[in-house]
Amino acid sequence: MGVFGLHKNSHHSHGVRNIDFYASQSKIRHWNDSFKVASSCIILLLCMILDQPEVSITVIVTMGIVNIWANRVPALAYIGLLKVPLAFLAIGCIIIALGISKQPMGDYRVFLCGHYFYTTNEGVGRAAALFFKAMGAVSAMYALTLSTSASELAGVLKKAHVPKAVVELMNMMYRFIFILTEVQGRMKTAAVSRLGYVDFKASCYSFGKIGGNLFLVSLKKANTYYDAMVSRGYEGDLPFWEEEKQVKLWQAGALMLYLCGLAGVYILATR
């Protein structure tokens, strides 16, 4: 997962700021990693189980505050992070809310290409509830990933007895996303400077060439990555640095208070 930075003094070329950068300067980076994982998962599950728009909106707002204030993510950068899930969820919810018929139906409809595209108040409400619930889950996961580095998450997965090979593969894939994203950005910049995206035909050709070159570069980078690990003593086991972090009583209390607050919002919403 990469972030396109909105500041000129970016720590990565082409304005790319990855998740680990924000995790490294988060105010809650010193919290126990397992506690942060458990907290985010509980909040996510509550958001899904309680299934009330009011609860979902509360999670979205509060997790947004955590990400902007506690994780020190600039507001505009955080909005940028939400663009991709927002786009996917918006498209999915529109499809859920819409229906197609040859006869006039629904509370709202448009006649187009010989068919009626319609929706109902119930359908809009159902789609909106699903949208907010999914965005609440996404916000809870962002609160975790923006405060916990990939290596720390790998350590938590190992403690949960996830197979070692799976954990190591996930970590390497995560690292390669940023490498390939940066390479792809440079290739696209070069193609744009040579009018490679001047029209649709040229764009398709450039896209194909970049894809093919990226595949070759990924193989070369993988060999370099492996050689670097071997030169540092890699023998089939990829250790992760784990710092001992104690769960403080006030942190557990704050989580319980927050969960009780969500339960209170649910009770008020269902009355």
Short mmCIF file of C-alpha atoms in Angstrom, two decimals:
data_model
loop_
_atom_site.label_atom_id
_atom_site.label_comp_id
_atom_site.label_asym_id
_atom_site.label_seq_id
_atom_site.Cartn_x
_atom_site.Cartn_y
_atom_site.Cartn_z
CA MET A 1 0.00 0.00 0.00
CA GLY A 2 1.55 3.34 -1.03
CA VAL A 3 0.59 6.93 -0.41
CA PHE A 4 1.12 9.78 -2.82
CA GLY A 5 2.42 12.55 -0.62
CA LEU A 6 1.05 16.04 -0.80
CA HIS A 7 4.12 17.78 0.60
CA LYS A 8 7.11 19.01 -1.32
CA ASN A 9 9.56 17.77 1.32
CA SER A 10 8.65 14.13 0.77
CA HIS A 11 10.80 11.40 2.25
CA HIS A 12 10.41 9.34 -0.91
CA SER A 13 11.00 10.16 -4.54
CA HIS A 14 8.04 11.18 -6.71
CA GLY A 15 6.16 12.29 -3.55
CA VAL A 16 5.46 8.72 -2.50
CA ARG A 17 5.01 8.23 1.21
CA ASN A 18 4.46 4.68 2.33
CA ILE A 19 2.48 3.45 5.28
CA ASP A 20 5.62 2.66 7.28
CA PHE A 21 6.60 6.33 7.25
CA TYR A 22 3.41 7.31 9.05
CA ALA A 23 3.69 4.30 11.39
CA SER A 24 7.22 5.36 12.36
CA GLN A 25 6.10 8.83 13.51
CA SER A 26 2.72 7.90 15.02
CA LYS A 27 2.05 9.00 18.59
CA ILE A 28 0.84 5.48 19.42
CA ARG A 29 3.69 3.57 17.76
CA HIS A 30 4.97 2.55 21.20
CA TRP A 31 1.71 0.81 22.13
CA ASN A 32 1.69 -2.96 22.30
CA ASP A 33 1.34 -4.31 18.75
CA SER A 34 -0.95 -7.21 19.67
CA PHE A 35 -3.18 -4.79 21.58
CA LYS A 36 -3.45 -2.51 18.55
CA VAL A 37 -4.29 -5.44 16.27
CA ALA A 38 -6.88 -6.80 18.70
CA SER A 39 -8.43 -3.33 19.21
CA SER A 40 -8.77 -2.67 15.47
CA CYS A 41 -10.24 -6.12 14.84
CA ILE A 42 -12.77 -5.74 17.68
CA ILE A 43 -13.85 -2.30 16.40
CA LEU A 44 -14.14 -3.70 12.87
CA LEU A 45 -16.24 -6.65 14.05
CA LEU A 46 -18.50 -4.40 16.13
CA CYS A 47 -19.01 -2.13 13.14
CA MET A 48 -20.03 -5.15 11.04
CA ILE A 49 -22.14 -6.92 13.69
CA LEU A 50 -24.07 -3.93 15.06
CA ASP A 51 -24.88 -2.95 11.45
CA GLN A 52 -26.23 0.53 12.12
CA PRO A 53 -25.30 3.60 10.03
CA GLU A 54 -24.96 5.68 13.20
CA VAL A 55 -22.38 3.26 14.60
CA SER A 56 -20.53 3.12 11.30
CA ILE A 57 -20.40 6.93 11.00
CA THR A 58 -19.14 7.15 14.60
CA VAL A 59 -16.33 4.71 13.76
CA ILE A 60 -15.45 6.62 10.57
CA VAL A 61 -15.25 9.96 12.40
CA THR A 62 -13.39 8.69 15.48
CA MET A 63 -10.92 6.61 13.50
CA GLY A 64 -10.37 9.60 11.22
CA ILE A 65 -9.47 11.67 14.30
CA VAL A 66 -7.09 8.93 15.46
CA ASN A 67 -5.41 8.80 12.06
CA ILE A 68 -5.05 12.56 11.68
CA TRP A 69 -4.22 13.47 15.28
CA ALA A 70 -2.62 10.38 16.85
CA ASN A 71 -1.02 8.93 13.69
CA ARG A 72 -0.07 12.41 12.43
CA VAL A 73 -1.34 11.83 8.91
CA PRO A 74 -2.06 15.15 7.15
CA ALA A 75 -5.78 15.55 6.48
CA LEU A 76 -5.33 15.83 2.71
CA ALA A 77 -3.06 12.77 2.66
CA TYR A 78 -5.64 10.80 4.65
CA ILE A 79 -8.35 11.80 2.19
CA GLY A 80 -6.04 10.60 -0.56
CA LEU A 81 -5.74 7.24 1.19
CA LEU A 82 -9.52 6.94 1.27
CA LYS A 83 -9.98 7.68 -2.43
CA VAL A 84 -9.44 4.11 -3.66
CA PRO A 85 -11.82 2.37 -1.21
CA LEU A 86 -14.30 5.21 -1.67
CA ALA A 87 -14.31 4.68 -5.43
CA PHE A 88 -14.78 0.92 -5.20
CA LEU A 89 -17.49 1.18 -2.54
CA ALA A 90 -19.34 3.94 -4.38
CA ILE A 91 -19.46 1.87 -7.59
CA GLY A 92 -20.54 -1.26 -5.70
CA CYS A 93 -23.25 0.53 -3.74
CA ILE A 94 -24.64 2.21 -6.86
CA ILE A 95 -24.90 -1.21 -8.51
CA ILE A 96 -26.68 -2.58 -5.42
CA ALA A 97 -29.14 0.32 -5.31
CA LEU A 98 -29.96 0.29 -9.05
CA GLY A 99 -32.33 -2.02 -10.87
CA ILE A 100 -33.10 -2.44 -14.60
CA SER A 101 -36.54 -3.11 -16.04
CA LYS A 102 -38.48 -2.65 -19.27
CA GLN A 103 -41.46 -1.44 -17.24
CA PRO A 104 -41.63 1.69 -15.05
CA MET A 105 -40.69 0.69 -11.50
CA GLY A 106 -39.25 2.10 -8.31
CA ASP A 107 -39.43 5.47 -6.60
CA TYR A 108 -36.84 7.06 -8.89
CA ARG A 109 -36.18 6.04 -12.47
CA VAL A 110 -34.52 7.12 -15.70
CA PHE A 111 -35.39 5.82 -19.16
CA LEU A 112 -32.23 5.05 -21.12
CA CYS A 113 -31.47 2.79 -24.09
CA GLY A 114 -34.92 1.21 -24.03
CA HIS A 115 -34.77 0.29 -20.33
CA TYR A 116 -35.73 1.87 -17.04
CA PHE A 117 -32.90 2.31 -14.55
CA TYR A 118 -34.65 2.63 -11.22
CA THR A 119 -34.11 2.60 -7.49
CA THR A 120 -36.23 2.69 -4.37
CA ASN A 121 -35.94 4.48 -1.05
CA GLU A 122 -35.32 1.10 0.58
CA GLY A 123 -32.58 0.28 -1.93
CA VAL A 124 -30.86 3.63 -1.39
CA GLY A 125 -31.02 3.16 2.37
CA ARG A 126 -29.59 -0.37 2.12
CA ALA A 127 -26.77 0.77 -0.16
CA ALA A 128 -25.95 3.74 2.10
CA ALA A 129 -25.87 1.50 5.19
CA LEU A 130 -23.52 -0.91 3.42
CA PHE A 131 -21.30 1.96 2.29
CA PHE A 132 -20.92 3.40 5.79
CA LYS A 133 -20.35 -0.04 7.31
CA ALA A 134 -17.58 -0.84 4.85
CA MET A 135 -15.98 2.58 5.29
CA GLY A 136 -16.06 2.10 9.06
CA ALA A 137 -14.19 -1.19 8.65
CA VAL A 138 -11.66 0.47 6.32
CA SER A 139 -11.12 3.31 8.81
CA ALA A 140 -10.49 0.84 11.63
CA MET A 141 -7.88 -0.98 9.53
CA TYR A 142 -6.21 2.30 8.59
CA ALA A 143 -5.91 3.14 12.29
CA LEU A 144 -3.92 -0.08 12.65
CA THR A 145 -1.72 0.11 9.56
CA LEU A 146 -0.90 3.81 10.08
CA SER A 147 0.38 3.13 13.60
CA THR A 148 2.03 -0.29 13.18
CA SER A 149 4.86 -1.11 10.78
CA ALA A 150 4.82 -4.17 8.51
CA SER A 151 7.55 -5.89 10.54
CA GLU A 152 5.56 -5.38 13.75
CA LEU A 153 2.44 -6.81 12.11
CA ALA A 154 4.53 -9.77 10.96
CA GLY A 155 5.59 -10.32 14.56
CA VAL A 156 1.96 -10.35 15.69
CA LEU A 157 1.06 -12.86 12.95
CA LYS A 158 3.91 -15.11 14.07
CA LYS A 159 2.60 -14.98 17.65
CA ALA A 160 -0.81 -15.97 16.27
CA HIS A 161 0.91 -19.07 14.76
CA VAL A 162 0.37 -18.04 11.15
CA PRO A 163 2.72 -20.22 9.04
CA LYS A 164 6.19 -18.69 8.83
CA ALA A 165 6.33 -18.97 5.04
CA VAL A 166 3.07 -17.03 4.70
CA VAL A 167 4.27 -14.24 7.00
CA GLU A 168 7.61 -13.87 5.20
CA LEU A 169 5.96 -13.92 1.78
CA MET A 170 3.47 -11.25 2.85
CA ASN A 171 6.30 -9.05 4.13
CA MET A 172 8.34 -9.39 0.93
CA MET A 173 5.30 -8.70 -1.26
CA TYR A 174 4.54 -5.62 0.81
CA ARG A 175 8.08 -4.31 0.32
CA PHE A 176 7.99 -5.01 -3.41
CA ILE A 177 4.82 -2.96 -3.87
CA PHE A 178 6.76 0.23 -3.13
CA ILE A 179 9.73 -0.75 -5.27
CA LEU A 180 7.57 -1.55 -8.29
CA THR A 181 5.33 1.48 -7.74
CA GLU A 182 8.35 3.76 -7.88
CA VAL A 183 9.71 2.03 -10.99
CA GLN A 184 6.31 2.18 -12.70
CA GLY A 185 6.06 5.89 -11.87
CA ARG A 186 9.41 6.57 -13.52
CA MET A 187 8.47 4.55 -16.59
CA LYS A 188 5.18 6.39 -16.96
CA THR A 189 6.88 9.77 -16.57
CA ALA A 190 9.33 8.82 -19.30
CA ALA A 191 6.48 7.65 -21.56
CA VAL A 192 4.49 10.85 -20.97
CA SER A 193 7.53 12.98 -21.83
CA ARG A 194 7.73 11.10 -25.17
CA LEU A 195 4.00 11.63 -25.92
CA GLY A 196 3.26 8.02 -25.04
CA TYR A 197 -0.20 8.96 -23.75
CA VAL A 198 -1.14 11.46 -26.42
CA ASP A 199 -4.18 9.40 -27.54
CA PHE A 200 -5.98 6.15 -26.71
CA LYS A 201 -3.95 3.98 -29.10
CA ALA A 202 -0.64 5.36 -27.82
CA SER A 203 -1.83 4.96 -24.22
CA CYS A 204 -2.66 1.27 -24.78
CA TYR A 205 0.72 0.69 -26.42
CA SER A 206 2.60 2.48 -23.64
CA PHE A 207 0.63 0.63 -20.98
CA GLY A 208 1.56 -2.71 -22.54
CA LYS A 209 5.22 -1.78 -22.86
CA ILE A 210 5.37 -0.57 -19.27
CA GLY A 211 3.68 -3.77 -18.07
CA GLY A 212 6.18 -5.94 -19.93
CA ASN A 213 9.17 -3.93 -18.75
CA LEU A 214 7.85 -3.94 -15.20
CA PHE A 215 7.69 -7.75 -15.24
CA LEU A 216 11.34 -7.97 -16.31
CA VAL A 217 12.39 -5.36 -13.75
CA SER A 218 10.50 -7.23 -11.00
CA LEU A 219 12.47 -10.41 -11.77
CA LYS A 220 15.75 -8.50 -11.65
CA LYS A 221 14.78 -6.74 -8.42
CA ALA A 222 13.75 -10.05 -6.87
CA ASN A 223 17.17 -11.57 -7.60
CA THR A 224 18.89 -8.49 -6.17
CA TYR A 225 16.66 -8.61 -3.09
CA TYR A 226 17.45 -12.29 -2.53
CA ASP A 227 21.21 -11.75 -3.02
CA ALA A 228 21.09 -8.93 -0.48
CA MET A 229 19.38 -11.18 2.08
CA VAL A 230 21.87 -14.02 1.51
CA SER A 231 24.79 -11.63 1.92
CA ARG A 232 23.34 -10.70 5.33
CA GLY A 233 23.09 -14.28 6.55
CA TYR A 234 19.68 -15.38 5.28
CA GLU A 235 19.28 -19.14 5.71
CA GLY A 236 15.59 -19.64 5.15
CA ASP A 237 14.36 -17.85 8.26
CA LEU A 238 13.52 -14.13 8.14
CA PRO A 239 13.62 -12.75 11.70
CA PHE A 240 11.67 -9.61 12.63
CA TRP A 241 12.67 -7.10 15.28
CA GLU A 242 10.23 -7.21 18.19
CA GLU A 243 10.26 -4.58 20.91
CA GLU A 244 8.76 -5.46 24.27
CA LYS A 245 5.75 -3.19 24.84
CA GLN A 246 3.47 -3.48 27.84
CA VAL A 247 -0.26 -2.83 27.67
CA LYS A 248 -1.02 -0.02 30.12
CA LEU A 249 -4.16 -0.01 32.22
CA TRP A 250 -5.36 3.32 30.85
CA GLN A 251 -5.06 2.02 27.29
CA ALA A 252 -7.28 -0.99 28.05
CA GLY A 253 -9.66 1.34 29.88
CA ALA A 254 -9.82 3.72 26.92
CA LEU A 255 -10.65 0.81 24.59
CA MET A 256 -13.42 -0.43 26.89
CA LEU A 257 -14.83 3.09 27.16
CA TYR A 258 -14.81 3.45 23.38
CA LEU A 259 -16.53 0.08 22.87
CA CYS A 260 -19.15 1.03 25.45
CA GLY A 261 -19.65 4.30 23.55
CA LEU A 262 -20.29 2.36 20.33
CA ALA A 263 -22.77 0.14 22.19
CA GLY A 264 -24.48 3.28 23.50
CA VAL A 265 -24.76 4.71 19.98
CA TYR A 266 -26.29 1.41 18.83
CA ILE A 267 -28.86 1.42 21.66
CA LEU A 268 -29.87 5.00 20.89
CA ALA A 269 -30.10 4.25 17.16
CA THR A 270 -32.36 1.22 17.62
CA ARG A 271 -34.82 2.82 20.01
#
